[in-house]
Amino acid sequence: MPSLYQQLAHDIEQGIASGTYVAGERLPGVRALARTRGVSVATAVAAYEALSDRGHVEARPRSGYYVRARQALRPIESRPAAKTAAPRLVTGQAMAMAMLKAASDPAIVQLGAAMPDPAFLPTQAIGRVMARVMQVQRSQAAGYMLPAGAPELRRQIAQRMSQGGSVVSADDLVITTGCQEALSLALRAVTQPGDVVAVESPVFYGLLHVLESLGLEALEIPVHHREGLSLDALAFALDRWPVKACVLAPNFGNPLGCGMSDEAKLALVRLLGKHKVPLIEDDIYGDLGFDGRRPATCKSLAPRADILLCSSYSKSLSPGLRIGWIAAGRHHARVEYLKYVSSIASPTAPQLAVAELLANGRYERYLREARGKYASAVARMSDALTHVLPHGTRLSQPQGGFVLWVELPEGIDSVALAHRALRHGVSIAPGPLFSASGKFKNCIRISCARVWDARTERALATLGKLI
Ligand SMILES: Cc1ncc(COP(=O)(O)O)c(C=O)c1O
C-alpha cells in the first residue's frame, strides 16, 4: 500500500497531468495542503520533495513549490567551436527596427522584443513615486541634472553594488539612459571606428546596432548553452586579431539566459588582462536569476581589472524609466564627458523617482516578485511550446531573465517565418538578428514576459501552423 506522502504525490501528479495545475503555476503551500488533506506538514513536504525528485515540480526559496515545464522538446546542446571566424562589420539590422515597431502595436502579439508586459512590473508604485517627485521636488525635477546623474541615485546604486561585493562609490558611477546608452558610452570610451570588438554569439542584437553605428567590427565568440562564453574560442581570437574590447553578459545573457561560473569569470578576466583588453560587462539580467541568488559580477570578483560595468532597471522596474548606469573604472572621466556631449544628462524626474524606490527598501520586494513571475512565465511558455513546435526543436533552459532561445529543425528559415508571422499578427525575433554574420538561421527568440491569455495561445498555435 502506498504511504500517505506517496498517495498525496500521486494525486498532485494527476492534477498536473490533467491540466488542473499548469507549468509555472504555484502549487498550494505546504501548510494549506496539509490542512486540506488532513496530513502533517512533514507529509506534505515529503510529497512535494518526491515530485521534485521526479522532475514534476521545483522548489523556489521563500516562495513555494511550482509546476515545472515538461521537457518534451529536447534542451539545446551546444558544443562551441574552439575557433572563431574573422571579425566583420555589422550591417543589415533593419529587421530589428521593424520588430521594435511591432512591439508597440497593440494589434500584434508581442513575442519578439525583450520587453516585459507592465503586469510584471511595479507600475503603480512607480506612478505614485513619480507623482510625489513632481510635487515635492518640482523645482529640482524641472531642471538639468549633473551629467553623472543624481547624487542620491548614484549613492543608492553604489550601496547595492557594494553589497554584491563591488568596490564602488557614487563618484565612480555615471547614470545613463538605459543600459543601451551605457554600452554605447563604454564602447566610445575604449575604441575607435574600425576597431575589432569581441562579442558573444548569439548576442543581444541592440549591441550589434551600437557596433554598427560606431563603425566597429564584431568578432563573434561562441557561447555554450549552459557554461557561457567559450574561453578557448576567445583565447584563439585574442591571439589572432587586434581586439580592442570584449562585451559580455556573464549573468543570464540574452538570448541564452545561461550563467558563467565564478571560476570561468576569473579565467576570463585573466585572459583579457593578459592581452590588455578592457571588458565591457553587461549585467542587466544579473538580479533576475530564478533561484533568487545574486551571482557575482566580474567587476566584484576582480576589482582592479579593466572592467566597465553596465546595467539598468529596465527589466526589474520599468524600461520606460530609461534609468541605467555605468561603473567605468579608469575610464570614468571619459565616459562622464561623453555622456555630457551626447545628452547633457539623463532625465531628472525618473532619476529622483528611482532613488526613492531604492531608498525605501521596497526594491528588493519588487525584484523578488519579478523573478518569480519571470520564472513562471518561462516555464509556462516552455511547456506551451512543446505542444506547438515540431519534433526535433530544441529549447534553451535559461537560469534567469525571461527569454527563450528556440532551435527549430534545420532548414527552417526564421527570417521568412518572422515576416509571415508578422502578417498574421505575431512578432518573433529571428535568429540572424543575434549575429553579425547571419548565423542561427533556424533559431528564434521568444520573449515570455507577457500576460497569459487566449490571444497568446492563439498566437502560439498560429506560429506552430506557420512552421
Ligand atoms: C543584454 C541586454 N543589454 C542591454 C539592453 C538594453 O537595455 P535598456 O533597455 O536598459 O537600454 C537589453 C535590452 O533588452 C539587453 O537585453
Coordinates of C-alpha atoms and ligand atoms in Angstrom, one line a residue:
M1 CA 0.0 0.0 0.0
P2 CA 1.4 3.4 -0.8
S3 CA 2.3 5.6 2.1
L4 CA 0.4 8.8 2.8
Y5 CA 3.0 11.1 1.1
Q6 CA 3.2 8.8 -2.0
Q7 CA -0.6 8.9 -2.3
L8 CA -0.5 12.7 -1.9
A9 CA 2.3 13.0 -4.5
H10 CA 0.3 10.8 -6.9
D11 CA -2.8 13.0 -6.6
I12 CA -0.8 16.2 -7.3
E13 CA 0.9 14.5 -10.2
Q14 CA -2.6 13.6 -11.6
G15 CA -3.6 17.2 -11.2
I16 CA -0.6 18.3 -13.2
A17 CA -1.2 15.7 -15.9
S18 CA -4.8 16.7 -16.3
G19 CA -4.0 20.4 -16.5
T20 CA -5.5 21.4 -13.2
Y21 CA -2.1 22.8 -12.4
V22 CA -0.2 24.2 -15.3
A23 CA 3.5 24.8 -15.9
G24 CA 4.9 27.7 -13.9
E25 CA 1.9 27.8 -11.5
R26 CA 2.4 27.9 -7.8
L27 CA 1.1 24.8 -6.0
P28 CA -0.7 25.1 -2.7
G29 CA 1.6 25.9 0.2
V30 CA 2.6 23.0 2.4
R31 CA 0.5 24.2 5.4
A32 CA -2.6 24.7 3.3
L33 CA -2.1 21.3 1.6
A34 CA -1.6 19.6 5.0
R35 CA -4.7 21.2 6.3
T36 CA -7.0 20.4 3.4
R37 CA -5.7 16.8 3.1
G38 CA -5.7 16.2 6.8
V39 CA -2.0 15.2 6.9
S40 CA 1.0 16.6 8.7
V41 CA 3.2 19.3 7.2
A42 CA 6.1 16.8 7.1
T43 CA 3.9 14.6 4.8
A44 CA 3.1 17.5 2.5
V45 CA 6.8 18.4 2.3
A46 CA 7.7 14.8 1.6
A47 CA 5.1 14.6 -1.2
Y48 CA 6.5 17.8 -2.9
E49 CA 10.1 16.6 -2.5
A50 CA 9.1 13.3 -4.2
L51 CA 7.6 15.3 -7.0
S52 CA 10.6 17.5 -7.2
D53 CA 12.9 14.4 -7.4
R54 CA 10.8 13.1 -10.3
G55 CA 11.1 16.5 -12.1
H56 CA 7.4 17.5 -11.9
V57 CA 7.8 20.4 -9.5
E58 CA 10.5 22.8 -8.4
A59 CA 11.1 24.5 -5.1
R60 CA 11.8 28.2 -5.1
P61 CA 13.4 29.6 -2.0
R62 CA 10.9 31.6 0.2
S63 CA 8.2 31.2 -2.4
G64 CA 7.0 27.6 -2.5
Y65 CA 6.6 24.8 -5.0
Y66 CA 5.9 25.4 -8.7
V67 CA 4.9 23.1 -11.6
R68 CA 7.9 22.5 -13.8
A69 CA 7.6 22.6 -17.6
R70 CA 7.5 19.3 -19.3
Q71 CA 10.6 18.8 -21.3
A72 CA 9.1 17.1 -24.4
L73 CA 11.3 19.3 -26.5
R74 CA 15.0 18.5 -26.0
P75 CA 17.2 21.1 -24.4
I76 CA 19.8 22.8 -26.6
E77 CA 23.2 21.1 -26.5
S78 CA 25.8 23.3 -28.0
R79 CA 29.5 22.3 -28.3
P80 CA 31.0 25.7 -29.3
A81 CA 33.9 25.6 -31.7
A82 CA 37.3 26.5 -30.2
K83 CA 37.9 28.7 -33.2
T84 CA 36.2 31.8 -34.5
A85 CA 35.6 33.4 -37.9
A86 CA 37.3 36.7 -38.8
P87 CA 35.9 39.9 -37.5
R88 CA 33.3 41.7 -39.7
L89 CA 31.5 45.0 -40.0
V90 CA 27.9 44.7 -38.7
T91 CA 25.2 45.6 -41.3
G92 CA 21.5 45.0 -42.0
Q93 CA 19.9 45.4 -38.7
A94 CA 16.7 46.9 -40.2
M95 CA 14.7 43.8 -39.2
A96 CA 15.2 44.8 -35.5
M97 CA 13.7 48.2 -36.1
A98 CA 10.6 46.6 -37.7
M99 CA 10.3 44.3 -34.6
L100 CA 10.6 47.2 -32.2
K101 CA 7.8 49.0 -34.1
A102 CA 5.7 45.8 -33.9
A103 CA 6.2 45.7 -30.2
S104 CA 4.4 48.9 -29.6
D105 CA 1.5 48.0 -32.0
P106 CA -1.4 46.7 -29.7
A107 CA -2.8 44.7 -32.6
I108 CA 0.3 42.5 -32.7
V109 CA 1.0 39.7 -30.2
Q110 CA 4.5 40.6 -29.0
L111 CA 6.8 37.6 -28.5
G112 CA 9.8 39.3 -30.2
A113 CA 11.3 42.3 -28.3
A114 CA 12.6 41.5 -24.8
M115 CA 10.1 44.0 -23.3
P116 CA 8.2 42.9 -20.2
D117 CA 4.5 43.4 -20.1
P118 CA 3.6 46.1 -17.5
A119 CA 1.9 43.3 -15.4
F120 CA 5.4 42.1 -14.5
L121 CA 6.5 45.5 -13.2
P122 CA 5.6 47.6 -10.1
T123 CA 3.9 50.3 -12.3
Q124 CA 1.5 51.5 -9.6
A125 CA 4.4 52.2 -7.1
I126 CA 6.4 53.9 -9.9
G127 CA 3.4 56.1 -10.7
R128 CA 2.9 57.1 -7.1
V129 CA 6.6 58.0 -6.6
M130 CA 6.8 59.9 -9.9
A131 CA 3.7 62.0 -8.9
R132 CA 5.3 62.7 -5.5
V133 CA 8.6 63.7 -7.1
M134 CA 6.8 66.1 -9.5
Q135 CA 5.1 67.7 -6.5
V136 CA 7.6 67.7 -3.7
Q137 CA 10.8 68.0 -5.8
R138 CA 9.2 70.1 -8.5
S139 CA 11.9 72.7 -9.0
Q140 CA 14.7 70.2 -9.0
A141 CA 12.8 67.8 -11.3
A142 CA 12.3 70.7 -13.8
G143 CA 16.0 71.3 -14.2
Y144 CA 19.1 69.7 -15.7
M145 CA 20.8 67.1 -13.6
L146 CA 24.6 66.8 -13.4
P147 CA 26.0 64.7 -16.4
A148 CA 27.0 62.0 -14.0
G149 CA 23.4 61.8 -12.6
A150 CA 21.5 62.4 -9.3
P151 CA 24.0 62.0 -6.4
E152 CA 21.4 60.2 -4.2
L153 CA 20.6 57.7 -7.0
R154 CA 24.3 57.0 -7.5
R155 CA 24.7 56.6 -3.8
Q156 CA 21.9 54.0 -3.7
I157 CA 23.3 52.1 -6.7
A158 CA 26.8 52.1 -5.2
Q159 CA 25.4 50.8 -2.0
R160 CA 23.6 47.9 -3.7
M161 CA 26.8 47.1 -5.8
S162 CA 28.9 47.2 -2.6
Q163 CA 26.5 44.7 -1.0
G164 CA 27.2 42.5 -4.1
G165 CA 30.9 42.7 -3.4
S166 CA 31.9 45.6 -5.8
V167 CA 34.1 48.3 -4.5
V168 CA 32.5 51.4 -6.0
S169 CA 31.3 54.8 -4.6
A170 CA 28.8 57.2 -6.0
D171 CA 31.7 59.1 -7.7
D172 CA 32.5 56.1 -9.7
L173 CA 29.1 55.9 -11.5
V174 CA 27.5 57.7 -14.4
I175 CA 23.7 57.5 -14.8
T176 CA 22.8 56.6 -18.4
T177 CA 19.6 56.4 -20.5
G178 CA 19.2 52.7 -20.1
C179 CA 21.9 50.0 -20.4
Q180 CA 21.9 50.6 -24.2
E181 CA 23.5 54.0 -23.7
A182 CA 25.9 52.6 -21.1
L183 CA 27.1 50.1 -23.6
S184 CA 27.4 52.8 -26.3
L185 CA 29.4 55.2 -24.0
A186 CA 31.7 52.3 -22.9
L187 CA 32.5 51.4 -26.5
R188 CA 33.1 55.0 -27.4
A189 CA 35.4 55.4 -24.5
V190 CA 37.7 52.5 -25.3
T191 CA 37.5 52.1 -29.2
Q192 CA 37.9 54.0 -32.4
P193 CA 36.0 53.4 -35.7
G194 CA 37.4 50.3 -37.5
D195 CA 38.4 48.6 -34.2
V196 CA 37.6 44.9 -33.5
V197 CA 35.3 44.1 -30.6
A198 CA 34.7 40.5 -29.3
V199 CA 31.1 39.8 -28.7
E200 CA 29.0 36.7 -27.7
S201 CA 27.4 34.6 -30.4
P202 CA 24.4 34.6 -30.3
V203 CA 24.4 38.2 -28.9
F204 CA 21.8 40.7 -27.9
Y205 CA 21.1 42.5 -31.2
G206 CA 21.0 46.0 -29.6
L207 CA 24.7 45.7 -29.1
L208 CA 25.2 44.9 -32.8
H209 CA 23.3 48.1 -33.6
V210 CA 25.7 50.1 -31.4
L211 CA 28.7 48.4 -33.1
E212 CA 27.2 49.2 -36.5
S213 CA 26.6 52.9 -35.6
L214 CA 30.2 53.3 -34.3
G215 CA 31.8 51.6 -37.4
L216 CA 33.2 48.7 -35.2
E217 CA 33.9 45.2 -36.4
A218 CA 32.3 42.3 -34.5
L219 CA 34.3 39.2 -33.7
E220 CA 31.8 36.6 -32.7
I221 CA 32.8 34.2 -29.9
P222 CA 30.5 31.2 -29.5
V223 CA 28.5 30.7 -26.3
H224 CA 27.9 27.4 -24.6
H225 CA 24.2 26.9 -23.8
R226 CA 25.0 26.3 -20.1
E227 CA 28.5 27.5 -19.4
G228 CA 28.5 30.8 -21.2
L229 CA 31.3 32.2 -23.4
S230 CA 33.8 29.7 -24.8
L231 CA 37.1 30.8 -23.3
D232 CA 39.0 28.5 -25.8
A233 CA 37.5 30.4 -28.7
L234 CA 38.2 33.8 -27.0
A235 CA 41.9 32.8 -26.4
F236 CA 42.1 31.7 -30.1
A237 CA 40.6 35.1 -31.2
L238 CA 42.8 37.2 -29.0
D239 CA 45.9 35.5 -30.4
R240 CA 44.9 36.3 -33.9
W241 CA 43.1 39.6 -34.1
P242 CA 43.8 43.1 -32.6
V243 CA 40.8 43.0 -30.3
K244 CA 40.2 46.4 -28.6
A245 CA 37.3 45.5 -26.3
C246 CA 35.2 42.5 -25.2
V247 CA 31.5 42.9 -24.5
L248 CA 29.9 40.2 -22.5
A249 CA 26.8 39.4 -20.3
P250 CA 28.2 36.7 -18.0
N251 CA 25.0 36.5 -15.9
F252 CA 21.9 35.2 -17.7
G253 CA 22.9 36.8 -21.0
N254 CA 20.4 37.5 -23.7
P255 CA 19.3 35.3 -25.6
L256 CA 20.6 32.1 -23.9
G257 CA 19.9 33.0 -20.3
C258 CA 22.9 31.0 -19.0
G259 CA 25.5 32.0 -16.4
M260 CA 29.2 31.6 -16.2
S261 CA 30.7 30.2 -13.0
D262 CA 32.9 32.4 -10.8
E263 CA 36.0 30.3 -11.9
A264 CA 35.2 31.0 -15.6
K265 CA 34.6 34.7 -14.9
L266 CA 38.1 34.9 -13.2
A267 CA 39.7 33.0 -16.1
L268 CA 38.0 35.4 -18.5
V269 CA 39.3 38.4 -16.6
R270 CA 42.9 36.9 -16.5
L271 CA 42.8 36.2 -20.2
L272 CA 41.6 39.7 -21.1
G273 CA 44.2 41.2 -18.7
K274 CA 47.0 39.3 -20.4
H275 CA 46.0 40.8 -23.7
K276 CA 45.2 44.3 -22.2
V277 CA 41.7 44.2 -23.5
P278 CA 39.0 46.0 -21.4
L279 CA 35.9 44.1 -20.5
I280 CA 32.5 45.8 -21.0
E281 CA 30.3 43.7 -18.7
D282 CA 26.6 43.9 -19.3
D283 CA 24.8 42.9 -16.0
I284 CA 21.3 43.9 -16.9
Y285 CA 19.9 40.5 -16.0
G286 CA 22.2 39.8 -13.0
D287 CA 19.4 40.4 -10.4
L288 CA 17.0 38.1 -12.2
G289 CA 18.2 34.6 -11.5
F290 CA 15.4 32.2 -10.9
D291 CA 16.9 30.7 -7.8
G292 CA 17.0 34.1 -6.1
R293 CA 20.8 34.0 -5.8
R294 CA 22.6 37.1 -7.0
P295 CA 25.6 35.9 -8.9
A296 CA 28.9 37.8 -8.7
T297 CA 29.9 40.1 -11.5
C298 CA 33.4 40.1 -13.0
K299 CA 33.8 43.6 -11.5
S300 CA 33.2 42.3 -8.0
L301 CA 35.5 39.3 -8.4
A302 CA 38.3 41.4 -9.9
P303 CA 38.0 45.0 -8.6
R304 CA 41.4 46.0 -10.1
A305 CA 40.8 44.7 -13.6
D306 CA 39.9 47.0 -16.5
I307 CA 36.1 46.5 -16.5
L308 CA 33.3 48.9 -17.4
L309 CA 30.2 47.5 -15.8
C310 CA 26.9 48.5 -17.5
S311 CA 23.4 47.8 -16.2
S312 CA 19.9 49.3 -15.8
Y313 CA 16.5 49.0 -14.1
S314 CA 14.7 48.2 -17.4
K315 CA 14.0 44.6 -16.6
S316 CA 13.2 44.9 -12.9
L317 CA 11.4 48.3 -12.5
S318 CA 10.5 49.6 -16.0
P319 CA 12.1 50.1 -19.4
G320 CA 10.2 53.3 -19.7
L321 CA 12.1 55.0 -16.9
R322 CA 15.3 54.6 -19.0
I323 CA 17.5 54.5 -16.0
G324 CA 20.8 52.7 -16.4
W325 CA 24.3 53.2 -15.2
I326 CA 27.9 52.5 -15.9
A327 CA 30.9 52.0 -13.5
A328 CA 33.7 52.6 -15.9
G329 CA 36.7 52.3 -13.6
R330 CA 39.7 54.1 -15.1
H331 CA 37.6 55.3 -18.0
H332 CA 35.2 57.2 -15.7
A333 CA 36.2 60.7 -16.7
R334 CA 36.0 60.0 -20.4
V335 CA 32.6 58.3 -20.0
E336 CA 31.2 61.2 -18.0
Y337 CA 32.4 63.6 -20.6
L338 CA 30.9 61.5 -23.4
K339 CA 27.6 61.4 -21.5
Y340 CA 27.6 65.2 -21.3
V341 CA 28.4 65.5 -25.0
S342 CA 25.6 63.1 -26.1
S343 CA 22.7 64.3 -23.9
I344 CA 24.0 66.6 -21.2
A345 CA 22.3 64.3 -18.6
S346 CA 19.6 61.7 -18.3
P347 CA 16.1 63.0 -17.5
T348 CA 15.9 64.3 -13.9
A349 CA 12.4 63.1 -12.6
P350 CA 13.0 59.3 -13.3
Q351 CA 16.3 59.6 -11.5
L352 CA 14.8 61.1 -8.4
A353 CA 12.0 58.5 -8.5
V354 CA 14.3 55.5 -8.8
A355 CA 16.5 56.9 -6.0
E356 CA 13.3 57.0 -3.8
L357 CA 12.3 53.5 -4.8
L358 CA 15.7 52.1 -3.9
A359 CA 15.9 54.1 -0.7
N360 CA 12.8 52.8 0.9
G361 CA 13.8 49.2 0.6
R362 CA 10.8 48.1 -1.5
Y363 CA 13.0 47.4 -4.5
E364 CA 14.1 44.0 -3.1
R365 CA 10.4 43.1 -2.9
Y366 CA 9.7 44.1 -6.5
L367 CA 12.8 42.2 -7.5
R368 CA 11.5 39.0 -5.7
E369 CA 8.2 39.4 -7.4
A370 CA 9.6 40.0 -10.9
R371 CA 12.0 37.0 -10.6
G372 CA 9.1 34.7 -9.5
K373 CA 6.8 36.0 -12.3
Y374 CA 9.6 35.6 -15.0
A375 CA 10.5 32.1 -13.8
S376 CA 6.8 31.1 -14.0
A377 CA 6.3 32.8 -17.4
V378 CA 9.4 31.0 -18.9
A379 CA 8.2 27.6 -17.5
R380 CA 4.7 28.1 -18.9
M381 CA 6.0 29.2 -22.3
S382 CA 8.4 26.3 -22.5
D383 CA 5.5 24.0 -21.7
A384 CA 3.2 25.6 -24.3
L385 CA 5.9 25.5 -27.0
T386 CA 6.2 21.7 -26.6
H387 CA 2.7 21.4 -27.9
V388 CA 3.0 23.6 -31.0
L389 CA 6.6 23.2 -32.2
P390 CA 7.7 20.4 -34.5
H391 CA 9.6 17.3 -33.3
G392 CA 13.3 18.0 -33.4
T393 CA 13.0 21.5 -31.9
R394 CA 15.4 22.3 -29.1
L395 CA 14.8 24.8 -26.3
S396 CA 17.2 26.7 -24.1
Q397 CA 16.9 26.3 -20.3
P398 CA 17.6 29.8 -19.0
Q399 CA 18.6 30.2 -15.4
G400 CA 17.4 33.8 -15.3
G401 CA 15.8 36.6 -17.3
F402 CA 12.7 36.0 -19.4
V403 CA 13.6 34.9 -23.0
L404 CA 13.8 31.5 -24.6
W405 CA 16.1 30.6 -27.4
V406 CA 14.5 28.1 -29.8
E407 CA 16.4 25.9 -32.2
L408 CA 13.9 24.8 -34.9
P409 CA 14.7 21.8 -37.1
E410 CA 17.4 22.5 -39.8
G411 CA 16.1 24.0 -43.0
I412 CA 13.5 26.3 -41.4
D413 CA 14.2 29.9 -42.4
S414 CA 13.4 32.0 -39.3
V415 CA 13.5 35.4 -41.1
A416 CA 10.9 34.2 -43.6
L417 CA 8.9 32.8 -40.7
A418 CA 9.1 36.1 -38.8
H419 CA 7.8 38.0 -41.8
R420 CA 4.9 35.6 -42.2
A421 CA 4.1 35.6 -38.5
L422 CA 4.0 39.4 -38.5
R423 CA 1.4 39.3 -41.3
H424 CA -0.6 37.0 -39.0
G425 CA -0.3 39.5 -36.1
V426 CA 2.6 37.7 -34.2
S427 CA 6.0 39.2 -33.6
I428 CA 9.0 36.9 -33.0
A429 CA 12.8 37.6 -33.1
P430 CA 14.5 35.6 -35.9
G431 CA 18.0 34.1 -35.1
P432 CA 20.1 36.0 -37.7
L433 CA 19.3 39.2 -35.7
F434 CA 21.6 37.9 -33.0
S435 CA 24.6 37.5 -35.2
A436 CA 26.8 39.9 -37.2
S437 CA 27.2 37.2 -39.9
G438 CA 23.7 35.9 -40.4
K439 CA 24.1 32.8 -38.3
F440 CA 21.3 31.0 -36.4
K441 CA 19.0 30.8 -39.5
N442 CA 16.8 28.1 -37.9
C443 CA 16.6 29.8 -34.5
I444 CA 14.1 32.2 -33.0
R445 CA 13.9 34.0 -29.6
I446 CA 10.7 34.2 -27.7
S447 CA 10.0 36.7 -25.0
C448 CA 7.9 35.1 -22.3
A449 CA 7.1 38.1 -20.1
R450 CA 3.5 38.6 -21.3
V451 CA 0.2 38.0 -19.6
W452 CA -1.1 34.5 -20.5
D453 CA -4.4 34.8 -22.3
A454 CA -6.4 33.4 -25.2
R455 CA -4.5 35.7 -27.6
T456 CA -1.2 34.3 -26.5
E457 CA -2.5 30.8 -27.0
R458 CA -3.8 31.6 -30.5
A459 CA -0.5 33.3 -31.4
L460 CA 1.4 30.2 -30.4
A461 CA -1.0 28.0 -32.4
T462 CA -0.5 30.3 -35.4
L463 CA 3.2 30.0 -35.1
G464 CA 3.0 26.2 -34.9
K465 CA 0.9 26.2 -38.1
L466 CA 3.2 28.5 -40.0
I467 CA 6.2 26.4 -39.1
Ligands
LIG1 C1 21.5 42.1 -22.7 C2 20.9 43.5 -22.9 N1 21.7 44.6 -22.7 C3 21.2 45.8 -22.8 C4 19.8 46.0 -23.1 C5 19.3 47.4 -23.2 O1 18.7 47.8 -22.0 P1 18.0 49.2 -21.7 O2 16.6 48.9 -22.1 O3 18.2 49.4 -20.3 O4 18.6 50.2 -22.6 C6 19.0 44.9 -23.3 C7 17.6 45.1 -23.6 O5 16.9 44.2 -24.0 C8 19.5 43.6 -23.1 O6 18.8 42.5 -23.3

